[in-house]
XYZ file of C-alpha atoms in Angstrom:
705
model
C 25.529 27.088 21.896
C 22.688 27.238 24.412
C 22.147 23.952 26.249
C 19.200 22.940 28.390
C 18.960 19.759 30.499
C 16.490 18.035 28.185
C 14.977 14.588 28.793
C 16.257 11.031 28.928
C 13.344 9.827 26.806
C 12.938 9.203 23.940
C 16.384 8.056 22.891
C 17.928 9.599 19.793
C 17.568 13.111 18.410
C 13.991 14.366 18.518
C 13.102 17.698 16.908
C 9.950 19.309 18.372
C 9.629 22.415 16.164
C 11.739 24.638 18.406
C 14.853 22.617 19.094
C 16.206 19.096 19.414
C 16.506 16.766 22.384
C 19.486 14.388 22.307
C 19.600 11.209 24.420
C 22.148 8.358 24.346
C 22.378 5.209 26.475
C 25.815 4.193 27.763
C 26.537 2.418 30.987
C 30.262 2.264 30.220
C 30.741 5.991 29.565
C 32.497 8.320 31.989
C 31.840 11.349 29.788
C 29.806 11.891 26.610
C 30.192 14.717 24.113
C 27.707 15.580 21.384
C 29.618 16.612 18.246
C 27.747 18.976 15.919
C 29.232 18.828 12.422
C 29.177 21.969 10.283
C 28.911 21.997 6.490
C 32.655 22.557 6.207
C 33.344 19.413 8.233
C 34.380 21.130 11.439
C 32.780 20.151 14.726
C 31.502 21.848 17.847
C 31.399 19.677 20.955
C 28.718 19.924 23.615
C 29.179 17.979 26.850
C 26.108 16.047 27.973
C 26.170 16.579 31.711
C 22.712 15.255 32.538
C 22.531 11.478 33.173
C 19.459 9.480 34.194
C 19.444 5.679 34.190
C 22.672 5.647 32.139
C 21.058 7.890 29.525
C 23.085 11.019 28.727
C 20.924 13.869 27.458
C 20.546 17.547 26.589
C 18.169 19.876 24.714
C 19.592 22.330 22.177
C 17.051 25.010 21.233
C 19.097 26.227 18.253
C 19.409 22.866 16.499
C 16.923 21.673 13.884
C 16.450 19.363 10.881
C 19.458 18.824 8.669
C 21.989 19.194 11.477
C 24.657 16.473 11.283
C 26.011 15.100 14.517
C 27.752 12.219 16.279
C 28.942 11.237 19.726
C 32.330 10.946 21.383
C 32.242 8.583 24.331
C 34.995 8.785 26.958
C 35.572 5.752 29.147
C 37.785 2.722 29.671
C 39.499 1.030 26.742
C 40.177 -2.436 28.100
C 39.353 -4.903 25.280
C 40.142 -7.937 27.407
C 37.324 -6.897 29.733
C 34.953 -6.061 26.883
C 35.364 -2.277 27.228
C 36.198 -0.386 24.018
C 35.509 3.329 24.560
C 37.618 5.632 22.397
C 36.714 9.338 22.074
C 38.821 9.595 18.899
C 36.044 7.739 17.104
C 33.015 9.785 16.086
C 30.077 7.452 16.754
C 26.778 7.099 14.937
C 23.667 7.561 17.080
C 21.978 4.104 17.277
C 18.636 5.950 17.070
C 19.557 8.254 14.147
C 16.563 8.714 11.837
C 18.798 9.609 8.882
C 22.464 9.131 8.055
C 24.821 11.161 5.874
C 27.908 9.797 4.143
C 29.527 6.376 4.209
C 32.569 4.722 5.750
C 35.659 4.645 3.550
C 37.821 1.942 5.184
C 40.366 4.409 6.582
C 42.586 3.221 9.448
C 41.116 5.927 11.695
C 37.871 3.904 11.869
C 39.586 1.235 13.938
C 40.412 1.446 17.631
C 43.661 -0.452 17.198
C 46.677 0.403 15.100
C 47.255 -1.682 11.993
C 51.028 -1.833 12.639
C 50.648 -2.465 16.381
C 47.270 -4.141 17.083
C 47.792 -4.049 20.851
C 48.024 -0.252 20.919
C 45.110 2.219 21.030
C 44.523 4.059 17.763
C 43.994 7.776 18.491
C 43.468 8.845 14.872
C 40.241 10.868 14.574
C 37.592 9.160 12.400
C 35.734 12.390 11.538
C 35.652 12.704 7.784
C 35.798 8.958 7.258
C 32.650 7.749 8.992
C 28.854 8.020 8.953
C 27.139 11.076 10.411
C 23.764 11.144 12.125
C 21.215 13.683 10.860
C 18.401 15.438 12.741
C 15.145 14.984 10.824
C 11.754 16.679 10.659
C 9.089 14.050 11.480
C 6.281 15.903 9.674
C 4.805 14.319 6.547
C 1.415 14.517 4.853
C 0.175 10.939 4.785
C -3.212 12.071 3.515
C -5.644 9.176 3.580
C -2.963 6.476 3.753
C -4.038 3.323 5.491
C -2.482 -0.150 5.664
C -3.946 -2.636 3.154
C -4.188 -5.228 5.973
C -4.074 -8.193 3.615
C -4.924 -11.492 5.242
C -2.157 -14.075 4.946
C -4.302 -16.396 2.830
C -4.767 -13.587 0.292
C -1.076 -12.680 0.271
C 1.458 -13.153 -2.523
C 4.906 -11.855 -1.552
C 7.499 -10.464 -3.964
C 11.052 -10.323 -2.609
C 12.846 -7.395 -4.221
C 15.957 -5.236 -4.028
C 15.528 -1.462 -4.331
C 18.352 -1.094 -6.832
C 18.059 -4.488 -8.468
C 14.415 -4.071 -9.438
C 14.666 -0.530 -10.784
C 18.112 0.079 -12.259
C 17.344 -0.828 -15.876
C 13.600 -0.259 -16.198
C 13.137 1.782 -19.394
C 10.071 3.667 -18.114
C 11.912 5.074 -15.087
C 13.734 8.405 -15.391
C 17.484 7.959 -14.959
C 17.565 10.089 -11.825
C 15.242 7.819 -9.834
C 16.577 4.432 -10.869
C 17.916 2.472 -7.927
C 15.916 4.478 -5.410
C 12.837 4.447 -3.213
C 11.249 6.790 -5.753
C 11.900 4.149 -8.401
C 10.027 1.491 -6.415
C 7.127 3.909 -5.971
C 7.025 4.834 -9.678
C 3.806 3.916 -11.548
C 5.727 1.630 -13.946
C 7.002 -0.598 -11.138
C 3.676 -0.541 -9.321
C 1.882 -1.477 -12.554
C 4.158 -4.486 -12.962
C 3.448 -5.603 -9.399
C -0.317 -5.171 -9.639
C -0.522 -6.863 -13.058
C 1.409 -9.775 -11.589
C -1.036 -9.972 -8.665
C 1.504 -9.137 -5.969
C -0.027 -8.066 -2.633
C 3.178 -7.455 -0.627
C 6.674 -6.370 -1.598
C 9.396 -7.617 0.724
C 12.335 -5.252 0.406
C 15.816 -6.553 1.060
C 17.581 -4.521 3.779
C 16.869 -0.796 3.644
C 18.173 0.025 7.119
C 21.352 2.065 6.843
C 24.227 -0.310 6.227
C 27.967 0.114 5.956
C 30.325 -0.980 3.218
C 32.913 -3.660 3.911
C 36.518 -2.551 3.603
C 37.645 -5.833 2.051
C 35.026 -5.489 -0.705
C 35.942 -1.875 -1.423
C 39.567 -2.945 -1.821
C 38.478 -5.387 -4.560
C 36.349 -2.822 -6.370
C 33.140 -4.456 -5.154
C 30.443 -3.411 -2.673
C 27.917 -4.871 -0.272
C 24.921 -5.088 -2.597
C 22.509 -7.099 -0.495
C 22.859 -4.834 2.551
C 22.944 -7.407 5.368
C 25.418 -5.185 7.187
C 23.187 -2.895 9.234
C 24.539 -0.036 11.345
C 21.464 2.215 11.631
C 18.215 0.563 12.729
C 16.024 3.665 12.277
C 17.477 5.209 9.115
C 16.538 4.378 5.505
C 19.747 3.606 3.620
C 20.934 6.913 2.187
C 22.324 5.506 -1.085
C 18.769 4.506 -2.092
C 17.584 8.120 -2.099
C 17.312 9.889 -5.441
C 17.408 13.297 -3.777
C 20.897 13.602 -2.363
C 19.513 16.233 -0.001
C 20.475 15.623 3.617
C 17.771 13.661 5.390
C 15.425 13.543 2.372
C 15.668 9.748 2.220
C 13.100 9.649 5.022
C 10.543 11.621 3.026
C 11.253 9.642 -0.148
C 10.761 6.366 1.688
C 7.414 7.537 3.076
C 6.298 8.622 -0.412
C 7.161 5.143 -1.706
C 5.101 3.463 1.022
C 2.184 5.796 0.379
C 2.204 5.017 -3.352
C 2.367 1.244 -2.789
C -0.443 1.381 -0.242
C -2.598 3.314 -2.698
C -2.192 0.342 -5.053
C -3.146 -2.113 -2.300
C 0.417 -3.423 -1.867
C 1.880 -3.958 1.592
C 5.510 -3.149 2.414
C 7.524 -5.729 4.355
C 11.105 -4.993 5.389
C 13.888 -7.551 5.561
C 15.521 -6.529 8.849
C 18.865 -7.482 10.384
C 18.679 -7.265 14.177
C 21.019 -10.166 14.846
C 24.345 -8.371 14.252
C 25.847 -5.077 13.079
C 28.418 -3.894 10.553
C 31.087 -3.503 13.238
C 32.053 -7.171 12.917
C 34.397 -8.921 15.349
C 37.267 -7.533 17.421
C 39.118 -6.676 14.206
C 36.246 -4.577 12.841
C 35.780 -0.798 12.841
C 34.377 1.266 15.723
C 31.360 2.985 14.192
C 28.632 3.060 16.852
C 27.631 0.449 19.464
C 31.161 -0.837 20.040
C 32.374 2.560 21.162
C 29.183 3.448 23.050
C 28.909 0.349 25.274
C 30.467 -2.756 23.776
C 29.664 -5.152 26.624
C 26.012 -4.075 26.789
C 25.251 -4.396 23.093
C 27.270 -7.434 21.979
C 27.573 -11.062 23.046
C 31.108 -11.679 24.253
C 32.778 -15.033 24.768
C 32.389 -16.270 28.335
C 35.740 -15.953 30.080
C 37.256 -14.174 27.066
C 35.526 -10.810 26.715
C 38.058 -9.669 24.142
C 36.318 -11.850 21.555
C 32.748 -11.953 20.230
C 30.328 -14.880 20.433
C 29.108 -15.196 16.854
C 26.078 -17.212 15.694
C 25.571 -15.182 12.525
C 28.794 -15.774 10.612
C 29.399 -12.034 10.418
C 31.683 -11.535 13.415
C 29.265 -10.488 16.148
C 25.805 -11.089 17.589
C 23.681 -8.664 19.571
C 23.191 -9.487 23.259
C 19.511 -10.390 23.266
C 19.210 -10.550 27.061
C 20.315 -6.947 27.700
C 17.467 -4.447 28.226
C 19.158 -1.787 26.071
C 19.346 -4.173 23.113
C 15.745 -5.288 23.481
C 14.648 -1.663 23.768
C 16.629 -0.703 20.666
C 15.017 -3.431 18.577
C 11.476 -2.867 19.824
C 11.763 0.918 19.466
C 13.031 0.427 15.920
C 10.223 -1.942 14.941
C 7.619 0.343 16.441
C 9.087 3.363 14.634
C 8.908 1.688 11.208
C 5.265 0.746 11.777
C 3.941 3.926 13.380
C 5.971 6.600 11.601
C 7.046 4.927 8.346
C 3.808 2.926 7.897
C 5.382 -0.414 6.950
C 3.246 -3.529 7.210
C 5.592 -6.189 8.480
C 9.084 -7.571 8.832
C 11.142 -10.535 7.707
C 13.784 -11.209 10.376
C 17.175 -12.283 9.031
C 18.757 -15.207 10.938
C 15.907 -15.014 13.426
C 17.155 -17.932 15.525
C 19.829 -15.580 16.888
C 17.088 -13.330 18.272
C 15.899 -16.251 20.388
C 19.314 -16.909 21.949
C 19.205 -15.364 25.405
C 22.098 -17.584 26.360
C 23.466 -20.281 24.046
C 20.431 -22.299 23.062
C 17.542 -21.161 20.876
C 14.556 -20.515 23.156
C 11.117 -19.864 21.702
C 10.137 -18.389 25.083
C 12.927 -15.807 25.005
C 12.413 -12.234 26.171
C 12.327 -10.959 22.588
C 9.365 -13.138 21.669
C 7.619 -12.178 24.902
C 8.009 -8.489 24.083
C 6.713 -8.939 20.524
C 3.752 -11.001 21.701
C 2.496 -8.351 24.113
C 3.334 -5.264 22.057
C 0.083 -3.660 20.807
C 1.767 -2.381 17.623
C 4.282 -5.024 16.565
C 2.065 -8.027 17.341
C -0.449 -6.867 14.727
C 1.816 -6.702 11.672
C 3.260 -9.512 9.576
C 6.180 -11.210 11.334
C 8.241 -13.548 9.164
C 11.230 -15.453 10.513
C 14.201 -16.785 8.668
C 14.153 -19.650 11.185
C 17.832 -20.488 11.366
C 21.307 -19.133 12.079
C 24.791 -20.662 11.851
C 25.141 -21.527 15.551
C 24.620 -24.919 17.200
C 20.959 -25.934 17.093
C 20.182 -22.981 14.874
C 17.920 -24.714 12.334
C 14.458 -24.086 13.769
C 11.980 -24.485 10.902
C 8.574 -25.189 12.441
C 9.564 -24.131 15.959
C 8.722 -20.427 16.132
C 5.828 -19.167 18.284
C 2.285 -19.213 16.858
C 2.240 -15.475 16.094
C 5.042 -15.933 13.555
C 5.277 -17.207 9.997
C 8.473 -18.770 8.677
C 10.503 -19.057 5.522
C 9.991 -22.770 4.918
C 13.420 -24.018 3.904
C 12.119 -27.587 3.822
C 9.544 -26.549 1.217
C 12.311 -25.127 -0.987
C 14.472 -28.233 -0.698
C 11.695 -30.757 -1.234
C 10.136 -29.058 -4.260
C 13.552 -28.744 -5.883
C 14.293 -32.410 -5.232
C 10.971 -33.612 -6.626
C 11.286 -31.763 -9.908
C 14.941 -32.685 -10.460
C 13.989 -36.333 -10.111
C 15.315 -37.381 -6.724
C 13.963 -40.712 -5.466
C 11.693 -41.142 -2.445
C 10.588 -37.509 -2.362
C 6.870 -37.963 -3.040
C 5.627 -38.269 0.588
C 7.367 -35.092 1.725
C 6.449 -33.310 -1.510
C 2.791 -34.072 -0.759
C 3.165 -32.546 2.696
C 4.784 -29.385 1.348
C 2.133 -29.030 -1.360
C -0.657 -29.146 1.228
C 0.781 -26.699 3.762
C 3.428 -28.623 5.744
C 1.133 -29.874 8.490
C 3.999 -31.971 9.833
C 5.840 -28.761 10.703
C 3.058 -26.461 11.848
C -0.037 -28.338 12.952
C 1.423 -29.696 16.207
C 1.004 -26.326 17.967
C -2.249 -25.434 16.217
C -0.649 -23.218 13.635
C -2.147 -23.139 10.161
C -0.853 -23.529 6.605
C -0.342 -19.779 6.585
C 2.608 -20.220 8.953
C 4.549 -21.487 5.944
C 6.107 -18.911 3.643
C 6.679 -21.097 0.609
C 9.553 -20.322 -1.735
C 11.645 -22.107 -4.303
C 14.210 -19.346 -4.785
C 15.240 -16.214 -2.912
C 18.011 -13.628 -3.075
C 20.449 -16.133 -1.565
C 21.157 -18.832 -4.135
C 20.311 -19.452 -7.769
C 17.578 -17.559 -9.576
C 14.752 -19.736 -10.915
C 16.278 -19.766 -14.398
C 19.723 -20.620 -13.064
C 18.250 -23.368 -10.874
C 17.345 -25.281 -14.044
C 20.452 -24.213 -15.993
C 23.408 -24.986 -13.716
C 24.592 -27.956 -11.691
C 27.363 -25.953 -10.055
C 27.823 -22.421 -8.770
C 29.859 -20.016 -10.905
C 30.946 -17.281 -8.502
C 34.193 -16.277 -10.165
C 33.195 -12.612 -10.276
C 33.175 -12.505 -6.457
C 36.947 -12.946 -6.334
C 36.920 -15.638 -3.654
C 38.077 -18.569 -5.818
C 34.672 -20.231 -5.577
C 34.847 -20.654 -1.796
C 31.756 -18.507 -1.207
C 28.154 -19.533 -1.700
C 26.376 -22.820 -1.077
C 27.837 -25.806 -2.935
C 24.763 -28.024 -2.618
C 21.967 -26.257 -4.481
C 19.603 -29.117 -5.399
C 19.753 -27.784 -8.945
C 19.796 -29.542 -12.314
C 20.984 -28.065 -15.599
C 18.648 -30.199 -17.752
C 21.527 -31.594 -19.787
C 23.922 -28.711 -20.401
C 25.789 -26.398 -18.052
C 24.824 -22.771 -18.555
C 24.003 -21.089 -21.844
C 23.059 -23.417 -24.711
C 21.357 -23.403 -28.094
C 20.094 -26.967 -27.769
C 16.301 -26.690 -28.336
C 15.539 -29.849 -26.323
C 17.451 -28.545 -23.295
C 15.835 -25.112 -23.571
C 12.358 -26.637 -23.870
C 12.942 -28.700 -20.727
C 14.287 -25.692 -18.836
C 11.223 -23.634 -19.733
C 8.960 -26.485 -18.650
C 10.829 -26.901 -15.365
C 10.461 -23.196 -14.568
C 6.728 -23.494 -15.211
C 6.546 -26.629 -13.029
C 8.255 -24.901 -10.122
C 6.103 -21.788 -10.401
C 2.917 -23.852 -10.678
C 3.840 -25.856 -7.596
C 4.685 -22.682 -5.665
C 1.518 -20.800 -6.524
C -0.876 -23.732 -6.096
C 0.565 -24.926 -2.773
C -1.193 -24.217 0.510
C 0.623 -21.563 2.512
C 1.907 -18.139 1.468
C 3.907 -18.004 -1.787
C 6.972 -15.797 -2.223
C 8.413 -15.000 -5.648
C 11.970 -13.694 -5.974
C 12.147 -10.574 -8.120
C 12.788 -11.283 -11.775
C 11.968 -14.995 -11.600
C 8.753 -14.247 -13.454
C 10.953 -12.734 -16.197
C 13.519 -15.519 -16.445
C 16.261 -13.489 -14.741
C 19.750 -14.992 -14.703
C 22.883 -14.325 -12.657
C 24.891 -16.581 -15.000
C 25.234 -19.227 -12.322
C 26.369 -16.940 -9.489
C 24.545 -18.169 -6.383
C 25.989 -15.590 -3.984
C 25.694 -12.231 -5.709
C 25.902 -10.290 -2.421
C 28.728 -8.121 -3.755
C 27.553 -7.670 -7.344
C 25.877 -4.263 -7.616
C 25.811 -4.373 -11.390
C 23.984 -5.863 -14.356
C 24.698 -9.384 -13.099
C 22.244 -8.853 -10.214
C 19.887 -6.243 -11.625
C 16.610 -7.227 -13.270
C 16.951 -6.949 -17.040
C 13.674 -5.614 -18.419
C 14.606 -6.243 -22.085
C 12.631 -9.451 -22.544
C 12.794 -11.990 -25.338
C 9.731 -13.988 -26.390
C 10.387 -16.836 -23.941
C 10.658 -14.385 -21.044
C 7.457 -12.606 -22.079
C 5.659 -15.968 -22.203
C 6.949 -16.846 -18.726
C 5.671 -13.503 -17.420
C 2.238 -14.178 -18.912
C 2.227 -17.693 -17.457
C 3.115 -16.409 -13.978
C 0.435 -13.733 -14.104
C -2.171 -16.350 -15.019
C -1.082 -18.600 -12.142
C -1.328 -15.790 -9.587
C -4.765 -14.823 -10.920
C -5.878 -18.448 -10.644
C -4.721 -18.537 -7.025
C -6.494 -15.283 -6.149
C -9.719 -16.493 -7.785
C -10.009 -19.785 -5.893
C -10.184 -20.142 -2.092
C -9.500 -23.872 -2.308
C -5.966 -23.027 -3.506
C -5.302 -20.775 -0.484
C -7.132 -22.364 2.416
C -6.804 -20.921 5.912
C -6.903 -24.321 7.556
C -5.312 -27.669 6.866
C -7.089 -30.334 4.859
C -8.719 -32.928 7.048
C -8.976 -35.712 4.498
C -12.551 -36.339 5.599
C -15.775 -36.358 3.645
C -17.211 -33.015 2.640
C -19.223 -31.937 -0.366
C -21.262 -34.821 -1.797
C -19.515 -37.218 0.579
C -16.148 -36.755 -1.094
C -13.030 -36.021 0.911
C -11.703 -32.471 0.920
C -8.370 -33.913 -0.272
C -7.849 -37.193 -2.122
C -4.652 -38.647 -3.646
C -4.633 -40.887 -6.722
C -2.048 -42.955 -8.487
C -1.537 -42.304 -12.204
C -3.730 -45.360 -12.918
C -6.691 -43.587 -11.307
C -6.758 -45.702 -8.149
C -6.581 -44.009 -4.757
C -3.140 -43.996 -3.162
C -2.522 -46.620 -0.506
C -0.006 -46.234 2.312
C 2.443 -48.588 0.625
C 2.355 -46.566 -2.610
C 3.978 -43.562 -0.969
C 7.130 -45.495 -0.164
C 7.979 -46.715 -3.634
C 11.381 -45.226 -4.474
C 10.294 -44.839 -8.083
C 7.053 -43.020 -7.167
C 7.390 -39.685 -8.912
C 3.861 -38.977 -10.098
C 0.550 -38.327 -8.377
C -2.914 -36.823 -8.907
C -4.387 -34.556 -6.223
C -8.117 -33.860 -5.872
C -8.925 -30.555 -4.148
C -12.608 -30.417 -3.253
C -13.842 -26.849 -3.551
C -17.235 -27.837 -2.170
C -15.773 -29.177 1.078
C -14.002 -26.131 2.482
C -14.828 -26.339 6.177
C -13.632 -22.879 7.162
C -16.135 -19.973 7.248
C -15.902 -16.905 5.044
C -15.194 -13.378 6.366
C -18.857 -12.923 7.303
C -19.415 -16.443 8.565
C -20.789 -17.698 5.260
C -20.010 -21.127 3.829
C -17.222 -21.002 1.256
C -17.878 -22.951 -1.928
C -15.388 -23.095 -4.778
C -14.611 -24.987 -7.941
C -12.769 -28.274 -7.527
C -9.342 -29.073 -8.972
C -7.259 -31.999 -10.104
C -3.495 -31.503 -10.027
C -1.698 -34.076 -12.167
C 2.035 -33.978 -11.407
C 4.516 -36.023 -13.412
C 8.015 -35.722 -11.985
C 9.163 -38.751 -13.992
C 11.747 -38.525 -16.769
C 9.334 -40.251 -19.173
C 5.799 -39.425 -20.351
C 3.060 -41.091 -18.318
C -0.573 -41.965 -18.957
C -2.852 -40.583 -16.227
C -6.368 -41.943 -15.794
C -8.820 -39.484 -14.250
C -10.786 -40.450 -11.121
C -14.241 -41.981 -11.562
C -17.407 -39.965 -12.036
C -18.244 -39.257 -8.374
C -15.300 -36.858 -8.362
C -16.423 -35.090 -11.515
C -17.603 -36.064 -14.949
C -16.182 -33.193 -16.967
C -12.922 -31.360 -16.375
C -11.379 -28.416 -18.201
C -7.678 -27.714 -18.589
C -6.615 -24.667 -16.534
C -2.820 -25.025 -16.632
C -0.542 -27.192 -18.734
C 3.173 -26.659 -18.167
C 3.992 -28.702 -21.267
C 2.568 -26.010 -23.543
C 3.186 -22.305 -23.848
C 0.723 -20.089 -21.926
C -1.171 -18.922 -24.999
C -1.565 -22.467 -26.349
C -3.319 -24.218 -23.448
C -5.661 -26.907 -24.790
C -9.074 -26.142 -23.306
C -10.610 -29.389 -24.553
C -12.739 -31.017 -21.894
C -11.486 -34.193 -20.224
C -14.050 -36.696 -18.929
C -14.099 -38.967 -15.907
C -12.305 -42.275 -16.341
C -10.658 -40.858 -19.411
C -6.914 -40.769 -19.886
C -4.499 -37.956 -20.550
C -0.854 -38.330 -21.477
C 1.483 -36.038 -19.544
C 4.839 -35.172 -20.991
C 7.885 -36.019 -18.893
C 8.317 -33.570 -16.025
C 5.097 -31.657 -16.499
C 1.991 -30.549 -14.623
C -1.616 -30.501 -15.733
C -4.222 -28.614 -13.705
C -7.884 -29.406 -14.351
C -10.881 -27.512 -13.011
C -14.475 -28.574 -12.382
C -16.963 -25.769 -11.901
C -19.086 -25.551 -8.760
C -22.168 -27.687 -9.174
C -20.721 -29.183 -12.318
C -22.134 -32.524 -13.374
C -20.564 -35.383 -11.521
C-alpha cells in the first residue's frame, strides 16, 4: 500500500478523485494505525507517521469510495486518570461520512473484562463493531435551493423515518422505513396537503444499539444514541449498498425541497452511545477520552453526566467544539438541510457546571456565516442542576416551549387558575421571550412530541402503560397532565368518545391559532395511538408506527387539521411576527382585547378567579403594526376566539358593534369538520358553547362594524 504524508486538514477521510486523505485528532495517542477492512473481513494496517497539532494523517492514492476502515489507537490505558486507549478496539472515525454494520453487544467491544472489570480486555472488536466508509462527495443537486421559509410562515411536523413510512400502502415494500420512503410522492403529498412547511426528523445521525435492549429483543427506535455525527444512519437506507445512504439522504432532501418543505434534523451533540465507564469503546473513548468527555473532577475514572445517558461531551475542549461545528456545517453545505433541533441543548451551554448562555458554543454559532443562517431550535433543558432554561437561550435561537405544552394541557383538562398563563401562551409567551427583545417566533409551540403521549392518548389515558418496555413501569414520565375523559384506554362509550374527539380538536385549534411556531407530532392529525405507552423509545414496531388505515373519525380529524393549517396560512393575524401591544389600532380598537363570557372586557381581578375557565379573544386584523415583506401595511380579517374550558356549557355574548357587527363561524370544535354551522352571528348576540369547546369567528376586512 503506497502511503504519502497527506494533510492534517480536513479531519476524516476525504476522497479527491485520485485517492483519500485520512486525518484523526488524538492528543492521547502514542501511535495510530489506519485499518483498511477488506470484503472478507480481514484488515491491512497502515501506520500514520505524520502528526501536526495532534492530528495524525496520511494520503493513500489507491483508496477510494466504498473502502471500509477504522483506527487503532495505541497509548496509555489508565482509567483512573481518564486515559482509555486500547488498540484491540477498532474505532469508528468521528468524521466518517458513512458507516457500515452495527454493534452486536459482544464482550470484545468493552475495554474491561466482564469477569474481571479491573483488567484490560484485549479481545479484538473487529467483526463486532461499526466500520467507517470512504464516500464519493459528488451528487447532482440540479436546481435545488433551500425554501428559506420565514418562521412566521412555518408549520413543523416532527417525524420518524421508519415510523412515518413503515405501513403506508402507497409505498413499495422495499423503501418503507427509509429516506427514500420519506421522499416518496405519497408522503410528500400528505405533508403538502396538510400544509406542512418543515419536517423535523428524529435522529438520523448514525446511532448504535444498546446491548441491554438487544438482550430483551428490543431496539433503540428513537435513535438518541449517536456515534457518528456526519453519517446518515445506515439502517434507514433502502439500498443496502455500502455508502449509498448518503446519496439516498440527498435525494430525499432534494425531493422535499422541490415541494417547498424544509428539512430540520433532531441532533444529539450532548453525549454519545459509548455511555459511562461501563459502556463499550467504539470511537471517542478510545481515541482521546479525556479530550472528548466531561470527567468528574478529582475522579477521572467516572463521567460527569447531565444527560442521563452516562456521559456528556466536554464543551470547553477545542476538539469537541470543532467536531460539532464541522458536523453542522457539513449537513448544511453538503447535505442541504435547513436547520437543527438540539436535543438537551442546555448541556451544550455547560462549559463548566452551570448553564451559560455566553458559552463558547453559542459564540461559535453566532459568528458562523453558515450555521447562524439556518433554523436553530433548542430543547432548552437537560437533567443536570439548573438545566431547565426555557426562555433563556440567546436571541438567535428558538426553543421548544415546554411551558406552552404544560399550560395548554392543564387548561383543557380543567385545572384551576390556569387562565392567565394560558392567555400568555396563546399570544406568544411574551413573559418568556420579550425581555431580551425576542419575538413570538422564539416559541416553538407543541402539545405533544415523540416523548410522551400521542394526542389521542393524551385524552384517553390518565396513566402511562409502558408494560411492553419490560421495565416494570419505571420508565417514562409519571406526570403527564393528561385526562382520559372518563374511561381509561379503549372504550365503546359514545359520550366518552365524543368528548375525546372534541378535546383533540380543542388542542389542535389552540396549537394552530396560537402566536409562535406550531409543531405537530407525526400521526396526531390521524388520531395515532401508542395504547398508552408514553416512552416508546424501544418499540420499533406497529405500536410506534403511523397506521395509515383510517376509520371515519380519523379521516374527519385529518380534514379538520388540514382546515386549521390552511386557516393559519391564510391569515397573518394568526401568525404575527411581533407581540401584541394591546394598544389602539384599526378604527381605534386594540390589536388584542380580552372579554369575559358575558361580553364585558376582562378586568385584572377577573384573571385571578380560580373558576375562570372561559374567555373570548379579539384579534384585530386591521391593527397589525408590523410591515409586510415589501414594507407595505398588512391588513387582515379580524377574529374572535371563544374558548370554553369549563365542564358545563356556557352562554357567550359577543362584543358590542364597534368590534364587528356580523361574524361568521370559521371553526367549531363541537361539531364535525364537514358540519360547521356557517350561520352569521351578530354583535351583542349570544352563542351557546358546549362544555370544553372552541368557537372561532371571523369578520372580513372592512366588514360592517
